[in-house]
Coordinates of C-alpha atoms in Angstrom, one line a residue:
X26 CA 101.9 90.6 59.5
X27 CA 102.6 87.8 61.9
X28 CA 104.5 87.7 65.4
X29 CA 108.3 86.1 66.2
X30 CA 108.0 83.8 68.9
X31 CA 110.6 81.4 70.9
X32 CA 110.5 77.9 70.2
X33 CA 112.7 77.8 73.2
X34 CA 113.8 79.3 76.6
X35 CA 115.1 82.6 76.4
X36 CA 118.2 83.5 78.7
X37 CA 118.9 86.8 80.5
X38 CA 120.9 89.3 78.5
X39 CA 120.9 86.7 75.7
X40 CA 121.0 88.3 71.8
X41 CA 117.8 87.0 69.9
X42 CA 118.3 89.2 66.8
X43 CA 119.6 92.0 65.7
X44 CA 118.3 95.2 63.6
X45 CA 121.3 96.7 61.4
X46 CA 121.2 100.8 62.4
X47 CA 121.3 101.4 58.2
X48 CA 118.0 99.9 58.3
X49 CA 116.8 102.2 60.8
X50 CA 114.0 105.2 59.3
X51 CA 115.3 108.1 60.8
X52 CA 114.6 111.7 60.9
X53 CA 118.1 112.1 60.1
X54 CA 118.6 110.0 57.3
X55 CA 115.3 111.4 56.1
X56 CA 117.0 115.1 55.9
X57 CA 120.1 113.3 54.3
X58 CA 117.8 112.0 51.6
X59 CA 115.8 114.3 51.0
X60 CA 117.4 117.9 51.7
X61 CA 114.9 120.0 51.2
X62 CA 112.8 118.2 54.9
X63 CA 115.7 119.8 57.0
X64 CA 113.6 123.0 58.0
X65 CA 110.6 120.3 58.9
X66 CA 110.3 118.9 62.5
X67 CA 111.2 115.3 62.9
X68 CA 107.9 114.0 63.1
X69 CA 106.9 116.1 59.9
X70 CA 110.1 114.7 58.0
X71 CA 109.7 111.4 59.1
X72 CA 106.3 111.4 58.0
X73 CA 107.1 113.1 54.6
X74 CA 109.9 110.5 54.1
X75 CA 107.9 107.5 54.6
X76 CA 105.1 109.4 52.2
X77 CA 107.4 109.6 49.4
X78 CA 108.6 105.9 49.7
X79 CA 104.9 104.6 49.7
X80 CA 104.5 106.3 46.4
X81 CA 108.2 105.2 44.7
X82 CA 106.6 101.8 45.4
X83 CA 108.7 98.6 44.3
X84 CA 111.8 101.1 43.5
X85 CA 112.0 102.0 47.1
X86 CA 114.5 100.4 48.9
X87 CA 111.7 100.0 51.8
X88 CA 109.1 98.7 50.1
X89 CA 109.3 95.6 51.7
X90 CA 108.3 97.2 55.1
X91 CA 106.5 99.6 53.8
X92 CA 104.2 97.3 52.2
X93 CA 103.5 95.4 55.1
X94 CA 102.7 98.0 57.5
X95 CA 98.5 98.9 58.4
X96 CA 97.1 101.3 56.4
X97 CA 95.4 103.1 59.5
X98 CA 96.5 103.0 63.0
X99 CA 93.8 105.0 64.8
X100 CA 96.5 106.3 67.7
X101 CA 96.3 109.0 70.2
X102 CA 98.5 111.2 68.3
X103 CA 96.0 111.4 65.5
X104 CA 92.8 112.0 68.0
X105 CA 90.5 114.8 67.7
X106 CA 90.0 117.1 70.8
X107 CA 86.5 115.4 71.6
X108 CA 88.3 112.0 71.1
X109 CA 91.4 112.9 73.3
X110 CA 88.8 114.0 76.4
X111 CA 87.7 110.1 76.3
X112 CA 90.7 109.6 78.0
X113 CA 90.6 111.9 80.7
X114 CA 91.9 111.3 84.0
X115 CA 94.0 107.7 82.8
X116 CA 97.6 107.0 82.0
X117 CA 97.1 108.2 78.4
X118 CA 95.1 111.5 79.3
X119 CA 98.8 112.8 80.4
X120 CA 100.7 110.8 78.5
X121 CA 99.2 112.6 75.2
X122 CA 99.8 116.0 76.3
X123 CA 101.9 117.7 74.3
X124 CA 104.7 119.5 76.1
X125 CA 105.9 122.8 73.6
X126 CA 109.0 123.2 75.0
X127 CA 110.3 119.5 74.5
X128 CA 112.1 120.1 71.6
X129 CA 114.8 116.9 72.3
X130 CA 112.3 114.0 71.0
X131 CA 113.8 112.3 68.0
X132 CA 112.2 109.7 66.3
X133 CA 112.4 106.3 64.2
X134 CA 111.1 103.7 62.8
X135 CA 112.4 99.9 63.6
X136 CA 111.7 97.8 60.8
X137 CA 110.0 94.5 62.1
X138 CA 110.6 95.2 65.8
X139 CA 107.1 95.0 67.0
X140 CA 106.9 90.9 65.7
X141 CA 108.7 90.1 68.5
X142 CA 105.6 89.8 70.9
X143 CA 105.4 88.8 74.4
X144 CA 103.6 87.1 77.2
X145 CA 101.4 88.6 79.6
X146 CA 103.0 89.7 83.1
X147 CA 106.5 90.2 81.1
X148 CA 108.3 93.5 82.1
X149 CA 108.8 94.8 78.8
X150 CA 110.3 98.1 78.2
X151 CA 112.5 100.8 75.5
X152 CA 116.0 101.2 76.4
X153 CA 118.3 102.6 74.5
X154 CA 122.4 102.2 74.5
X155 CA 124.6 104.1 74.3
X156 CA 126.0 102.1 71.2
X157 CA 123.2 103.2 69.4
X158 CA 121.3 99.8 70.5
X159 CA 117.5 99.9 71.1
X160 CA 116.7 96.9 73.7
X161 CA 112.8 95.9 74.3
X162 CA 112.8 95.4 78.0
X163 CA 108.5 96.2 79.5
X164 CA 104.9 96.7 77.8
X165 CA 101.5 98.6 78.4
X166 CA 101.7 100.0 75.0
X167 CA 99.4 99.0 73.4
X168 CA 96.4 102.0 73.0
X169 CA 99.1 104.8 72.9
X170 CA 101.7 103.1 70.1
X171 CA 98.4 100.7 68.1
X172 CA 95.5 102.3 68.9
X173 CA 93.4 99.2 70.3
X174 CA 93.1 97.9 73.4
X175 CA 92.5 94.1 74.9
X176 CA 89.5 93.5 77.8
X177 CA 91.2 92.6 81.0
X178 CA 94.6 92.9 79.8
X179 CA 96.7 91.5 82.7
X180 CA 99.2 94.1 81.7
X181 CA 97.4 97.0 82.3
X182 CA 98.4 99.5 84.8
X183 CA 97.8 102.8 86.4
X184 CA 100.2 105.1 87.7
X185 CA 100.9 106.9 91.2
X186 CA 103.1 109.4 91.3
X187 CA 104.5 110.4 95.0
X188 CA 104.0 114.2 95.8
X189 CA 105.7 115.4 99.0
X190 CA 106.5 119.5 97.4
X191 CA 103.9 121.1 99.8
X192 CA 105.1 118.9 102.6
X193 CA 106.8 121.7 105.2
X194 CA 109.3 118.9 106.1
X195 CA 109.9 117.7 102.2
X196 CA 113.6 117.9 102.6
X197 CA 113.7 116.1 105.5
X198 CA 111.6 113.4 103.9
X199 CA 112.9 113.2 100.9
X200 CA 116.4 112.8 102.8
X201 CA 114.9 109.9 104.8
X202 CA 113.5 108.3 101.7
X203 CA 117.0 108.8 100.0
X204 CA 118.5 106.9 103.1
X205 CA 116.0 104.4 103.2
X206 CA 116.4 103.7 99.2
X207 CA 113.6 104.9 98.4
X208 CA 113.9 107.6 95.8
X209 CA 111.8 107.0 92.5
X210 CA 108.7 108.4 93.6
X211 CA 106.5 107.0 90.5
X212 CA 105.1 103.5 90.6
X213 CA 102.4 101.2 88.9
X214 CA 99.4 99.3 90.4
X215 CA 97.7 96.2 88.5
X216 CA 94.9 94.2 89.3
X217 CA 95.8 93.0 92.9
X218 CA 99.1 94.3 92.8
X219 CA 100.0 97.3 94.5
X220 CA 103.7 97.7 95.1
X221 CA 105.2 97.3 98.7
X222 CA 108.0 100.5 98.0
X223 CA 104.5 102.6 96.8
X224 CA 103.2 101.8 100.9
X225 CA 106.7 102.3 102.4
X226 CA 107.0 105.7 100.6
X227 CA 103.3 106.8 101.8
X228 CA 104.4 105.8 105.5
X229 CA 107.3 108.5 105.6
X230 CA 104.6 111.1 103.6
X231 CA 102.5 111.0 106.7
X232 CA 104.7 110.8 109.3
X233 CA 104.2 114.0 111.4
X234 CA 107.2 115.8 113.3
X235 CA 106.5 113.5 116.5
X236 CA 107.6 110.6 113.8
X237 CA 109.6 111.5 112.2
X238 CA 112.1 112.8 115.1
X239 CA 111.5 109.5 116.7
X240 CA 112.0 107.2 113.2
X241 CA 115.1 109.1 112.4
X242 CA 116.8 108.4 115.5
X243 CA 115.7 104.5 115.5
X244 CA 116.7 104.7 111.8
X245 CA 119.9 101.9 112.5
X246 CA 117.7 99.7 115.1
X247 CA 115.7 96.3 114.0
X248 CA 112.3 98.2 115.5
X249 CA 112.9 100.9 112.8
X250 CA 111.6 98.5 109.6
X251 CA 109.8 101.2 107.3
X252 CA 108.4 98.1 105.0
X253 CA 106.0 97.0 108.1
X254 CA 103.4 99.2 110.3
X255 CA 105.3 101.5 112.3
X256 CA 102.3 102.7 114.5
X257 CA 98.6 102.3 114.4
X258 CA 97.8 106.2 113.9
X259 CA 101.3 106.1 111.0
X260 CA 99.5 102.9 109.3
X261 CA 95.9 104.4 109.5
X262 CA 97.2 107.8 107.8
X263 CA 98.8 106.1 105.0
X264 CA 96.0 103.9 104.1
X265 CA 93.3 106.7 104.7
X266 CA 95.7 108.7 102.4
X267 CA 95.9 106.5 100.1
X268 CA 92.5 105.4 99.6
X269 CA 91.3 109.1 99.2
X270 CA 93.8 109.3 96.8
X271 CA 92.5 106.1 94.4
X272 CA 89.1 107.6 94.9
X273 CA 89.8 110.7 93.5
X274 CA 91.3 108.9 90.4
X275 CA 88.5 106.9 89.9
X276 CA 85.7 109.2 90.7
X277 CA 87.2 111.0 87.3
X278 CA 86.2 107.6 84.9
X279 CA 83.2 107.0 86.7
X280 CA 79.8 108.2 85.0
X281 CA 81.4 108.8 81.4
X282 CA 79.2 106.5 79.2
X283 CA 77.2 109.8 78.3
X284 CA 80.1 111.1 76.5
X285 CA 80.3 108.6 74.2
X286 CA 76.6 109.5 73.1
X287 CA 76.1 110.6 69.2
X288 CA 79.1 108.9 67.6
X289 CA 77.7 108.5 64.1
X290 CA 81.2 107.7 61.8
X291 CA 82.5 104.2 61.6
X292 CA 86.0 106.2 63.2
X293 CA 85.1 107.6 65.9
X294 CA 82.9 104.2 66.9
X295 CA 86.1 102.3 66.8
X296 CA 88.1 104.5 68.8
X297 CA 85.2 104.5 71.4
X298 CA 85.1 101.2 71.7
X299 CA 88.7 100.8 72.4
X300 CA 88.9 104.3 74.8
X301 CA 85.8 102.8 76.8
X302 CA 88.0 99.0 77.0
X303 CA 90.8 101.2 78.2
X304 CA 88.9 103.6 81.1
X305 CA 87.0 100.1 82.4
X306 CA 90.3 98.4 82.3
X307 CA 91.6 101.5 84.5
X308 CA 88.3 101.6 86.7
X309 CA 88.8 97.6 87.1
X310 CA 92.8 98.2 88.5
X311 CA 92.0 101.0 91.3
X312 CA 88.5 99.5 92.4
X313 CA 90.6 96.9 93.1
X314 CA 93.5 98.4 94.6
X315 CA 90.4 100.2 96.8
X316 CA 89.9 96.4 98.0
X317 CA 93.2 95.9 98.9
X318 CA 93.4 98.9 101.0
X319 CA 90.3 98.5 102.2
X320 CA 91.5 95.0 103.7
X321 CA 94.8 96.3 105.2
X322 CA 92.8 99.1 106.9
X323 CA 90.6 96.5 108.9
X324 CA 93.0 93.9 109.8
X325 CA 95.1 97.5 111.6
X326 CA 92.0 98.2 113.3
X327 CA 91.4 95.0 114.0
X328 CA 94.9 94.6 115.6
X329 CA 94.6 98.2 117.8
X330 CA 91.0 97.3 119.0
X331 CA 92.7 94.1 120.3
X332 CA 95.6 96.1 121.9
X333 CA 93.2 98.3 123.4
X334 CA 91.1 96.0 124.8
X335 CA 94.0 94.3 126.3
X336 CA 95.4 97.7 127.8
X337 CA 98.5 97.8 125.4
X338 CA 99.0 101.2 125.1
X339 CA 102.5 101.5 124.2
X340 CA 104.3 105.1 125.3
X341 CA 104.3 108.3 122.5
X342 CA 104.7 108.9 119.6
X343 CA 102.9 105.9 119.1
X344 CA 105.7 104.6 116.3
X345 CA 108.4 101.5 116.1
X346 CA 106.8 100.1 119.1
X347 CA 106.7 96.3 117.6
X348 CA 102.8 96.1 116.5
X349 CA 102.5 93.1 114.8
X350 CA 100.1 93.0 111.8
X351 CA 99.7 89.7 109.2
X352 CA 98.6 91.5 106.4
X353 CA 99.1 87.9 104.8
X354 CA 96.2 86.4 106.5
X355 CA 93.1 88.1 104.7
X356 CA 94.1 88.3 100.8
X357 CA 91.6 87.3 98.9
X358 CA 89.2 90.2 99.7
X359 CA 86.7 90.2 96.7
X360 CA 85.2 93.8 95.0
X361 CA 81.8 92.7 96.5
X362 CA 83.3 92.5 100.1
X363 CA 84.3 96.5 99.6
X364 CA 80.9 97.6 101.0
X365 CA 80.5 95.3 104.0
X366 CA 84.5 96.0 104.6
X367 CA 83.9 99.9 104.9
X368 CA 80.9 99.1 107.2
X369 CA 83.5 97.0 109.4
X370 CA 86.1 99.6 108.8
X371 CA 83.8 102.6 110.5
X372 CA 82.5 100.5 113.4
X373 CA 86.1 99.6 114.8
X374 CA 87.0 103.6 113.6
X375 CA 84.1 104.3 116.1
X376 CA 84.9 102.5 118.6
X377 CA 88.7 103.7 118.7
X378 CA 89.1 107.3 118.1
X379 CA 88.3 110.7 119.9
X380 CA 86.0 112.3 117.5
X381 CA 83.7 115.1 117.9
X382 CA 80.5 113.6 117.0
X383 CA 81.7 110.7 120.0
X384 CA 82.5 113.1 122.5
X385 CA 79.3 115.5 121.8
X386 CA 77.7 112.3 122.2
X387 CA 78.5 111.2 125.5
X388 CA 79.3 114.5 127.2
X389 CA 76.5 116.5 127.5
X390 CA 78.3 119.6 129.6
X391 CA 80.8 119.6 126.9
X392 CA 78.7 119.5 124.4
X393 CA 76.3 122.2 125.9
X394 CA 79.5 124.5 126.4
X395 CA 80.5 124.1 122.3
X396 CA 77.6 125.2 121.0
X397 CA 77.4 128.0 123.0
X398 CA 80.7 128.8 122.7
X399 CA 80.7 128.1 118.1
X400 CA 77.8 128.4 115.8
X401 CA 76.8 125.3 113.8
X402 CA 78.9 125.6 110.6
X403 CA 81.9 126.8 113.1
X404 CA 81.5 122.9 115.0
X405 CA 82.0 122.0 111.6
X406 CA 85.1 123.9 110.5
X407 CA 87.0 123.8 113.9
X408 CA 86.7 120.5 114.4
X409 CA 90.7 120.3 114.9
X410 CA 90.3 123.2 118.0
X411 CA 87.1 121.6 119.5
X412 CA 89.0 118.4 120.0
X413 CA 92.6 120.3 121.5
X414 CA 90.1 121.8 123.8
X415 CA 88.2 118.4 124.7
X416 CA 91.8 117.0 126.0
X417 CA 92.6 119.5 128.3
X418 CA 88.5 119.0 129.2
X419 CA 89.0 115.5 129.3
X420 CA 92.1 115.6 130.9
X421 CA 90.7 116.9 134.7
X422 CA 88.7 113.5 134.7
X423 CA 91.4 110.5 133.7
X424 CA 90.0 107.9 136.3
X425 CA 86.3 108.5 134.8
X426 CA 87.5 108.4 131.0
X427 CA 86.5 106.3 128.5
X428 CA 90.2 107.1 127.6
X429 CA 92.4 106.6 131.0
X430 CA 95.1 105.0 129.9
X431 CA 95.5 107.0 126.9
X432 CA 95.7 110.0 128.7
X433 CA 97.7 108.4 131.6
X434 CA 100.2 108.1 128.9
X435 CA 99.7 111.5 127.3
X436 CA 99.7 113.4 130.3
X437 CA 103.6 112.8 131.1
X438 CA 104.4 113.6 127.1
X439 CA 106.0 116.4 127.9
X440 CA 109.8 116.6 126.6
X441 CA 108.6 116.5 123.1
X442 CA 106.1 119.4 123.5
X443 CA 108.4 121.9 125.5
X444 CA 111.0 121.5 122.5
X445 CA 109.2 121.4 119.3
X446 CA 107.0 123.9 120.4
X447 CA 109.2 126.5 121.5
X448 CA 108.9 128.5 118.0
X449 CA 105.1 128.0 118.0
X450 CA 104.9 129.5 121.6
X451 CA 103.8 133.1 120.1
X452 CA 101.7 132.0 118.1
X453 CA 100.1 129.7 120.5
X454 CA 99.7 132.7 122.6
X455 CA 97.3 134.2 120.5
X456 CA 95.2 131.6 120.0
X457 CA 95.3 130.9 124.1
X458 CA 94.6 134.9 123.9
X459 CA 91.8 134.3 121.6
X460 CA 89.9 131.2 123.3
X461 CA 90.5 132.1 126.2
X462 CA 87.6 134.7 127.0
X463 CA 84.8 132.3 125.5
X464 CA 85.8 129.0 127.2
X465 CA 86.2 130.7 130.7
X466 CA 83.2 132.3 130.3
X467 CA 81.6 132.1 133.5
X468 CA 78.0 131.3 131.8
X469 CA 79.5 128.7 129.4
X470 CA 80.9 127.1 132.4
X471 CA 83.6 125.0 130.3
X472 CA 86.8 125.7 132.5
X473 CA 88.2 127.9 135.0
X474 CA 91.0 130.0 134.7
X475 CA 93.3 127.9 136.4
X476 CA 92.3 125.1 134.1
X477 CA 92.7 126.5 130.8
X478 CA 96.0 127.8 130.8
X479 CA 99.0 129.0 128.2
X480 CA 100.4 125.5 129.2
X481 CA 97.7 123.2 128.9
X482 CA 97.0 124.8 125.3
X483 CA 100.3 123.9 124.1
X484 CA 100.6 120.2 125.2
X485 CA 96.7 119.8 123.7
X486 CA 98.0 121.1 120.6
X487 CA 101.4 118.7 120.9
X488 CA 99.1 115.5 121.6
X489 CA 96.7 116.4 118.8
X490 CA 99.1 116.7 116.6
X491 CA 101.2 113.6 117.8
X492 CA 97.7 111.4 117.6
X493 CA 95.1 113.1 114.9
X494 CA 94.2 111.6 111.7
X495 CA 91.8 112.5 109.2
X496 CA 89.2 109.9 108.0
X497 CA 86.2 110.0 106.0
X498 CA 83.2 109.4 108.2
X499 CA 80.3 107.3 107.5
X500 CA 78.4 110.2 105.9
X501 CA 81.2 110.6 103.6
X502 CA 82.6 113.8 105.3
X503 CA 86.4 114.5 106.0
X504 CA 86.8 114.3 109.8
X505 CA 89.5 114.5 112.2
X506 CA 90.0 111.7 114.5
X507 CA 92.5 111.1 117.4
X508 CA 94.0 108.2 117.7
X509 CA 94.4 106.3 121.2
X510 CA 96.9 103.9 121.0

């Protein structure tokens, strides 16, 4: 069977052809046909239908089709269970899933439909009308509806899917992204292509309450531009998110050529051919997306190492204060740059933010007092209250910190603290109630008790959480990090 093709430029909305609905196979005129199919499911009566056609031969009014359709379509739908787990962790690994209580799916087959092919990096999709139309208007169909798959298809995609449920402030930021048009929560990244609404989205996830207060009430202003950085620590959240979040996709297809070991029947070698095609072509799409992110995260820290070299440290939150990043002006970041980029990527990440390993580095006393104060595998798991601890520390010797004007600025942050924090204020006590004996100790020698104080604990807490990412270290370890400018 060949393919239709236009001799000549096709307008928008223009009519082409047209498919006559009595032509149309479907489960209801199967039923009609042949009564005794109505206790059958669609599928099942569909497929029965069709059967009985092939076997009228020239006396069936289909034949025609009929006769030109394949004679095997090795499809998802008719994969065994060890064939279906080839695709694991792509598009099609959820897309095959069958869901037992959708019971609404009808289908039909479109006689001579498919001939009407179409160029690579067309948006080609289903729709259906409510005349009973069916429009082709976008692609990417090809292993789930045909069963084979093409190398390097320009068309392929992957899917991300925006989850914000176990966000405590989900309504709030799903009324922000309502306001900022920014609803459909699913998009698709192809080879160097990821889309600019997918970033925008990400942004609001990881505002935290400091943000988000102080977006929402720029929301009408031109400094309030979602679509652009917002703030360093914003921008490095969303990319760090982001990237953790492609590297968990991919880390699922790497390391699979091991399952395709002992196929012996001429099938099953087919279908792994084309599932293998399929899981590089999805490998190929986020390693690349990695890239991209990758790039974006060290022309930010490029931009906030040269702000902080220059003293620009703008006032908190640290959001819509005009930081002007050209994202533009490094895209053609190969896959081989990814390693020396990450290299890059932790220096500058070194060099900017307040991390434990940093300040147990360059502060002996303090770092003397931790481990005194937590075991080993504690420095480990409190990392976020070791480092609300270091800023009140930190905070009785401004004009001999690394940090001064970073702290100049967070010291008089204190209208934000005294309101959010109000409802926290009990439960801030028992932490305060809790740390307190250990880092007043008078043989730890970490504070005095008119250091560390109920009031001190809470605006630590307010800047850590104001400033703190988390970032994967150069050992590959999830670390928190605060950000200074």
């Amino acid at each position: 069977m060949g393919g239709g093709y236009a001799m000549q430029p096709i307008h928008p909305n223009e009519i082409i052809a047209t498919l006559p609905l009595n032509l149309t196979i479907s489960h209801k005129l199967a039923r009609e046909y042949l009564p005794f199919l109505a206790p059958l499911s669609c599928r099942a009566a569909l497929a029965t239908f069709l059967v009985h056609e092939r076997l009228l031969g020239k006396l069936s009014f289909y034949h025609p089709y009929i006769n030109i359709l394949p004679k095997y379509i090795p499809t998802p739908l008719t994969y065994t269970e060890r064939e279906m787990s080839w695709l694991r962790g792509t598009n099609l690994g959820y897309g095959i899933e069958i869901d037992p209580d959708d019971t609404e799916v009808k289908e039909a087959l479109f006689p001579l439909i498919d001939s009407f092919n179409h160029k690579h990096r067309q948006k080609i999709t289903w729709e259906v009308h409510e005349r009973n139309e069916l429009r082709l208007v976008a692609g990417n169909y090809l292993k789930a509806g045909y069963g084979f798959c093409i190398p390097n298809n320009p068309d392929d995609w992957v899917v991300i899917k925006v989850n914000i449920s176990q966000d405590p402030q989900c309504d709030e930021k799903l009324d922000l992204l309502s306001s900022l048009e920014l609803s459909e929560l699913t998009h698709f990244i192809k080879r160097d292509y990821i889309p600019s609404k997918l970033l925008s989205q990400l942004r609001v996830l990881v505002m935290n309450s400091a943000e988000l207060s102080h977006f929402k009430k720029l929301q009408d202003t031109q400094c309030n531009n979602i679509n652009e950085p917002i703030g360093y620590r914003n921008e490095l959240a969303m990319l760090e998110t982001f990237s953790n979040l492609l590297k968990m996709k991919l880390e699922v297809l790497l390391g699979r050529d091991e399952e395709f070991v002992g196929i012996s029947s001429a099938r099953e070698s087919e279908i792994a051919k084309n599932c293998k095609i399929y899981i590089d072509g999805q490998k190929e799409i986020l390693t690349s997306a990695l890239a991209i992110i990758y790039s974006k995260e060290l022309i930010i820290l490029k931009a906030a190492l040269n702000d902080s070299k220059f003293s620009r440290i703008p006032k908190l939150p640290f959001v819509c204060n005009n930081i002007n990043i050209d994202y533009n002006s490094n895209n053609n970041t190969s896959l081989t740059d990814i390693n020396s980029i990450i290299l890059a990527k932790n220096d500058i990440l070194d060099l900017l933010l307040i991390t434990i390993d940093k300040v147990m580095k360059i502060d002996k006393k303090f770092s003397k007092a931790i481990n005194e104060i937590f075991s080993e595998e504690l420095i480990d798991s409190e990392q976020d209250t070791i480092l609300i601890l270091y800023l009140i520390y930190e905070g009785q010797y401004i004009e001999k910190s690394e940090w001064k004007l970073f702290f100049e600025v967070a010291i008089k942050h204190n209208d934000f603290y005294i309101q959010e924090y109000e409802e926290k204020f009990q439960e801030l006590t028992e932490l305060y109630n809790e740390l307190q004996p250990l880092v007043c100790n008078p043989d730890v020698k970490l504070f005095d008790k008119d250091v560390f104080n109920i009031d001190k604990l809470v605006w630590s807490v307010c800047i850590f959480e104001i400033c703190s990412i988390t970032f994967t270290n150069k050992n590959k370890k999830q670390c928190f990090g605060i950000v200074t400018l």
